Each structure stands twice: as C-alpha cells, then as structure tokens.
GROMACS .gro file of C-alpha atoms in nm:
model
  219
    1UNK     CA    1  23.214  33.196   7.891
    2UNK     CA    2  23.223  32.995   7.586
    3UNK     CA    3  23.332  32.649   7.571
    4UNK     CA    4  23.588  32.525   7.307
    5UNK     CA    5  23.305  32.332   7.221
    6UNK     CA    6  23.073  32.619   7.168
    7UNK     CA    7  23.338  32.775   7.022
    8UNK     CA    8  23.400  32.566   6.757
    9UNK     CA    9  23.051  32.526   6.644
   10UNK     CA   10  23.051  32.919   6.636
   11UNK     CA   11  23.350  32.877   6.412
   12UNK     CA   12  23.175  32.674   6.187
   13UNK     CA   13  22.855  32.863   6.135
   14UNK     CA   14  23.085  33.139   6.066
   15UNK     CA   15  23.269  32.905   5.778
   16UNK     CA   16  22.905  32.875   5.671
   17UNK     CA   17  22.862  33.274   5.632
   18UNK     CA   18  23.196  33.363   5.455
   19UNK     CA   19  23.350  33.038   5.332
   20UNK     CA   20  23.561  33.252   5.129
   21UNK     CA   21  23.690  33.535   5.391
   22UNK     CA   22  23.980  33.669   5.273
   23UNK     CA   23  24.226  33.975   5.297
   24UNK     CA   24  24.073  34.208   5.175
   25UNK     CA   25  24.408  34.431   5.155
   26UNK     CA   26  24.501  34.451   4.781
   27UNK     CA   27  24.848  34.351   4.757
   28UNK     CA   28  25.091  34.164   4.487
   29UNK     CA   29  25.373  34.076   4.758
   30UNK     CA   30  25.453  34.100   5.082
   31UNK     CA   31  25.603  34.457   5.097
   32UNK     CA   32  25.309  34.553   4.958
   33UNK     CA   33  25.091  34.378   5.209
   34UNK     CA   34  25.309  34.528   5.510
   35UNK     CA   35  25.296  34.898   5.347
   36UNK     CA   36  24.916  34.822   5.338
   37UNK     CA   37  24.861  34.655   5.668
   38UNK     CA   38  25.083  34.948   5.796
   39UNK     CA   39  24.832  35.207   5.632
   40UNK     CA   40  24.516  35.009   5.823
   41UNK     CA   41  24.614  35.121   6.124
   42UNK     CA   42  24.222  35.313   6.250
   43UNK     CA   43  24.184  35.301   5.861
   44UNK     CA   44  23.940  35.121   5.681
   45UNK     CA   45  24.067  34.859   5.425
   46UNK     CA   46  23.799  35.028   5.139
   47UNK     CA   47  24.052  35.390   5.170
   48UNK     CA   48  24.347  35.212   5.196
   49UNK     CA   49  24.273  35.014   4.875
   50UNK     CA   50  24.190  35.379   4.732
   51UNK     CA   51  24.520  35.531   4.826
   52UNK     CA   52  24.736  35.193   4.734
   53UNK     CA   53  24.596  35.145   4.399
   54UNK     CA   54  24.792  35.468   4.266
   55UNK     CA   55  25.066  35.420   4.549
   56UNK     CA   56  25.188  35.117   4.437
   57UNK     CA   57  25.199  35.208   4.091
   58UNK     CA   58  25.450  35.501   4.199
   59UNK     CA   59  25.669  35.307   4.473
   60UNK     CA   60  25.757  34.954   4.370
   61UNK     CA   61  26.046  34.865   4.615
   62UNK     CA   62  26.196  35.021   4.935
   63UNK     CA   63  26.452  35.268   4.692
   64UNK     CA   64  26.162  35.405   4.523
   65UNK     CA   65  26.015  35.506   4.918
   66UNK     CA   66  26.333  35.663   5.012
   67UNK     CA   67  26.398  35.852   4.655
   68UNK     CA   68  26.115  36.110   4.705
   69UNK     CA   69  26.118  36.354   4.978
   70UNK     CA   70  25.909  36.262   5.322
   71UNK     CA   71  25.628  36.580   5.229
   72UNK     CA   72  25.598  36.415   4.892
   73UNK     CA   73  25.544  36.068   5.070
   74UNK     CA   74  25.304  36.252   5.308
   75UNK     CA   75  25.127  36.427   5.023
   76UNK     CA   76  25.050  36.082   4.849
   77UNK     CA   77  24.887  35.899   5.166
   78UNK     CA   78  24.757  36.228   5.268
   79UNK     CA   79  24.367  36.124   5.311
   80UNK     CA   80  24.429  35.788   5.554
   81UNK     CA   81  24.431  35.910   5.909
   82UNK     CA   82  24.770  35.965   6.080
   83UNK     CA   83  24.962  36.002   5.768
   84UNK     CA   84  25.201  36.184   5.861
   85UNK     CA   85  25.293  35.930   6.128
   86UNK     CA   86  25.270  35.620   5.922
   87UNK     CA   87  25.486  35.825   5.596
   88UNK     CA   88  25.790  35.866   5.844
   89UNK     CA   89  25.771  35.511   5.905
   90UNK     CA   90  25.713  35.385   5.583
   91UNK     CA   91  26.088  35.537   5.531
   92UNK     CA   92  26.198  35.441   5.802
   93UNK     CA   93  26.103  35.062   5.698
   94UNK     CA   94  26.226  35.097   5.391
   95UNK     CA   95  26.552  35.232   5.514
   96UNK     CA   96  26.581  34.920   5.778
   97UNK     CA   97  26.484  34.689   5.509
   98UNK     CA   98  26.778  34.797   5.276
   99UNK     CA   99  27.015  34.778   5.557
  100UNK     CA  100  26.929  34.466   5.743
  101UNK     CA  101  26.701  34.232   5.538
  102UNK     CA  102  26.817  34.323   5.151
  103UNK     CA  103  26.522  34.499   5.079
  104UNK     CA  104  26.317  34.152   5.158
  105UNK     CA  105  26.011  34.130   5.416
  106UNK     CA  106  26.138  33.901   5.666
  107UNK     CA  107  25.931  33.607   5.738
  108UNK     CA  108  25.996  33.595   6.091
  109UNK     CA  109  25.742  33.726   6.399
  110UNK     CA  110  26.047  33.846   6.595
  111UNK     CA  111  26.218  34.032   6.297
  112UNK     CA  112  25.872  34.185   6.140
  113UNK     CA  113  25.819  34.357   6.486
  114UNK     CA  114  26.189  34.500   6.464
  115UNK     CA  115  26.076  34.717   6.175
  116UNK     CA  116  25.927  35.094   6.199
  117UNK     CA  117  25.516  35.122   6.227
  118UNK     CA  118  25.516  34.729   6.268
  119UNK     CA  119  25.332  34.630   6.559
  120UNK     CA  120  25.200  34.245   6.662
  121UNK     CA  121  24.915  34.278   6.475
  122UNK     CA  122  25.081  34.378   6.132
  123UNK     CA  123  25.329  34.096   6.144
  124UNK     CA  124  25.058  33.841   6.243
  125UNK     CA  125  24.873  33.944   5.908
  126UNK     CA  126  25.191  33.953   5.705
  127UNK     CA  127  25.291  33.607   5.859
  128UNK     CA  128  24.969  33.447   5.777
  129UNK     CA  129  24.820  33.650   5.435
  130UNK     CA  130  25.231  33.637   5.275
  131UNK     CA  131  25.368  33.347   5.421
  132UNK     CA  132  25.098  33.097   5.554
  133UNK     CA  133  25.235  33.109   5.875
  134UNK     CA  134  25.029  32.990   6.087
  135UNK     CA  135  24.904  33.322   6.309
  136UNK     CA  136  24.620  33.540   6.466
  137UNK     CA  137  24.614  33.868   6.378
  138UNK     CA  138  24.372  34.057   6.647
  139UNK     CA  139  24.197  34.342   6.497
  140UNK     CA  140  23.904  34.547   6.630
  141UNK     CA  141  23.672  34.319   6.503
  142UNK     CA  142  23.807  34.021   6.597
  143UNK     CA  143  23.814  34.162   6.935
  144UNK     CA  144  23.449  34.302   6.963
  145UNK     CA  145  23.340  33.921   6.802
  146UNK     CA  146  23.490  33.714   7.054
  147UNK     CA  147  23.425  33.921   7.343
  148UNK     CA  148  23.073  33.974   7.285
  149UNK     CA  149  23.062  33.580   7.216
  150UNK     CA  150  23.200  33.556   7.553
  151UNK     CA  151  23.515  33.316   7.428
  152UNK     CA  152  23.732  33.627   7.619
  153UNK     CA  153  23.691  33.877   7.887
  154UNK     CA  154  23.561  34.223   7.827
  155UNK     CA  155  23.884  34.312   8.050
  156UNK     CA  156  24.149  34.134   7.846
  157UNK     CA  157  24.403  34.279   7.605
  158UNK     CA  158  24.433  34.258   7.285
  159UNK     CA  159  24.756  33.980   7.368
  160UNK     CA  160  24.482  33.809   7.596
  161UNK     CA  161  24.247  33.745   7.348
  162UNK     CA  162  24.485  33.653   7.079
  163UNK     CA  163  24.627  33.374   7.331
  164UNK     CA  164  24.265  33.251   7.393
  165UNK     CA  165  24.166  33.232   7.041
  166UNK     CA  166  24.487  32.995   6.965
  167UNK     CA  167  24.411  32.799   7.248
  168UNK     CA  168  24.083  32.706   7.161
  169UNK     CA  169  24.143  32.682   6.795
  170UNK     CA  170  24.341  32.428   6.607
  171UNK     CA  171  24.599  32.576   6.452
  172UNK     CA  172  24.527  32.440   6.127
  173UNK     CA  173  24.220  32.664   6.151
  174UNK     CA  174  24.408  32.996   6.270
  175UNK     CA  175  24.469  33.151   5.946
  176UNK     CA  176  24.116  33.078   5.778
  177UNK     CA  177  23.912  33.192   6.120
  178UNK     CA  178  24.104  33.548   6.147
  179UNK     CA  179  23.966  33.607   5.790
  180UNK     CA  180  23.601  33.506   5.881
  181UNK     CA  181  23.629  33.650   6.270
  182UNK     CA  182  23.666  33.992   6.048
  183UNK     CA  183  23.386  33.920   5.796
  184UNK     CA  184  23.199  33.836   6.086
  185UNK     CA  185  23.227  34.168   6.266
  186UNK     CA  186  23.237  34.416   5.960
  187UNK     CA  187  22.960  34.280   5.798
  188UNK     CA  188  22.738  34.129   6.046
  189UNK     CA  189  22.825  34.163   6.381
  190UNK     CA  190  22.885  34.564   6.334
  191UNK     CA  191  23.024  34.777   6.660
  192UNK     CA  192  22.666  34.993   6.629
  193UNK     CA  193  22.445  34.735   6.447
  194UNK     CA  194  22.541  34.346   6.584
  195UNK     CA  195  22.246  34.197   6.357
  196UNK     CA  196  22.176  34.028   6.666
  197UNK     CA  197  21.788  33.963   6.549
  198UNK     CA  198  21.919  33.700   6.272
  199UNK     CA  199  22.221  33.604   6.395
  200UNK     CA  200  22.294  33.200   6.396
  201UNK     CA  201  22.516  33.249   6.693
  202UNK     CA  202  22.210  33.427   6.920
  203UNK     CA  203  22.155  33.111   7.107
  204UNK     CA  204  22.534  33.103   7.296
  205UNK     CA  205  22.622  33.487   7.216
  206UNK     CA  206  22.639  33.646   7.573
  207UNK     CA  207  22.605  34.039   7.488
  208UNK     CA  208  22.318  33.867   7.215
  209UNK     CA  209  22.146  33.740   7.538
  210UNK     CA  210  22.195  34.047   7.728
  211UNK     CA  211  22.046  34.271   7.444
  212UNK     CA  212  21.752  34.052   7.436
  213UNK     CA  213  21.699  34.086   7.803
  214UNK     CA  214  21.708  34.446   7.833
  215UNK     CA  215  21.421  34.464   7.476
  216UNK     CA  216  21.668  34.538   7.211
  217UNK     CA  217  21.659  34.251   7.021
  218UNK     CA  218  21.346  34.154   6.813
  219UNK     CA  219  21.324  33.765   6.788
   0.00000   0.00000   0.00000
C-alpha cells in the first residue's frame, strides 16, 4: 500500500500532468452543475455537454422543468443512458427545490443528498465545483486510479476510498486533486489502456508492477 508519502509525490506528478484539471461539466450555476452532474451518472461528460448545451437554453430554472410534460422532458435527454430515470428526477428536484430551498441549490452535504437523483457523489462535486467546499467527489476514475496505485483496497467501497483519499490528503488539496485524479484516469490511466509503459507513477504503481511482471508492460 501506498504511503502518504508516496502518495503525495504521486499527487504532485499528477499536478505536473494536468495543472489545470478542471470540471469539465459545462455549467453557468449551480443548478446547472447539479442537473449536469445528475445527467453523468454511467454517462460520459463529452454527451452530457451535447445534450446540456440545447437543454439549458430551454430550461433556465426549476419552473421551466416542471412546465413541460415528463415525455417532453424525457424526449429532450433522450440519448444519455437511463433517461427516463434521471427525467423523473430532474422534476422531482425541481419540485423539492421550489418547496423547500426557494428554488436555490443548497450548499449543504446533508441537504444536497435530500434531493431526488442526488447521491454522495453529486453533492461532493456540487460542493466543491459551485461552492469551494472543500470535498472528494469519488468517481470511476478516481476509484480505478487510487486502487491500482495501491493508496486503497481493491475490496473497499466507494465511501472507503473517499475516506482514505481525505486522510492522506490535505484538505487544502481536496478540491484541485479530484479534478486531476479524473484527468489522470480518463486520459492516461484508461480502464482498458493504463499507459502504464510511460507512466511517471510506474515506479510505486502496484497493478503497474504487476503488469510488468506478468510481460504486459514494455519498459
């Protein structure tokens, strides 16, 4: 297993790849980045950018979600995966947003999670990309990264390895490193592809070392 040490330097290597990582949702506000983040869910950011950029041109505030019929909604998101899903709970949202918050994203962990289609994970990202709340969103990538790495278990959940990465991050750093933990494993450390054969991490990476053991990896 990694030490925070290790980690840390693997950190900052990754700072050196994508000193600009960023959230790569396109968004104007945070009830935009929540309908987004929402939409993500076994998505790719590229097609939800693709539905949002005429989406958000239609619906501009909760009223505008709730003034069309749910088919119509449905119709609109209709090529991201589970739509039909994630358009009953965009309403649904909306509707809880209207009644409870004034039509306002709450900026609160245990409020976010109180709203329809809003898991951990999406109020993590709208706390830190909205807010600057300090917060680690756990993704697929940033899961496949550090558990590869060895900073977590292969066994652990996704709560498990969002615990360990706080723990052995400053928080001051929590915020910058999701962004760069998801650079890191879309566009170098890929689920089929890791890169492992020019990859600065190689050295302390244990499914790196593994893969060079069994002749997969050219060095």
């Amino acid at each position: 297993m990694l030490t925070k040490k290790q980690w840390l330097e693997c950190l900052d290597k990754m700072d050196d790849m994508y000193p600009d990582a960023h959230c790569e949702l396109v968004h104007e506000n945070p009830f935009e980045l929540t309908i987004a983040t929402l939409l993500s869910a076994q998505c790719t950011d590229v097609l939800v950018n693709k539905v949002t950029k005429t989406l958000f041109q239609k619906y501009k505030k909760p009223e505008d979600y709730l003034a069309v019929p749910l088919v119509e909604l449905e119709q609109d998101i209709r090529s991201i995966g589970l739509y039909r899903a994630k358009a009953k709970n965009i309403q649904k949202l909306c509707q809880r947003l209207l009644e409870v918050y004034n039509g306002e994203i709450p900026d609160q962990r245990e409020e976010l999670v109180t709203l329809p289609g809003v898991g951990r994970k999406t109020a993590n990202v709208v706390l830190s990309v909205a807010f600057g709340v300090p917060a680690m969103a756990v993704d697929t990538h940033v899961e496949r990264v550090t558990k590869r790495l060895g900073l977590c278990r292969w066994k652990d959940s996704v709560l498990q390895v969002e615990e360990t990465i706080m723990k052995k991050t400053p928080i001051e750093r929590w915020n910058k490193a999701h962004h760069q933990l998801i650079f890191f494993g879309r566009y170098h450390c890929k689920s089929q592809r890791p890169g492992c054969h020019a990859c600065p991490l190689f050295d302390v990476c244990r499914e790196g070392q593994k893969r060079f053991k069994k002749g997969l990896v050219e060095q």
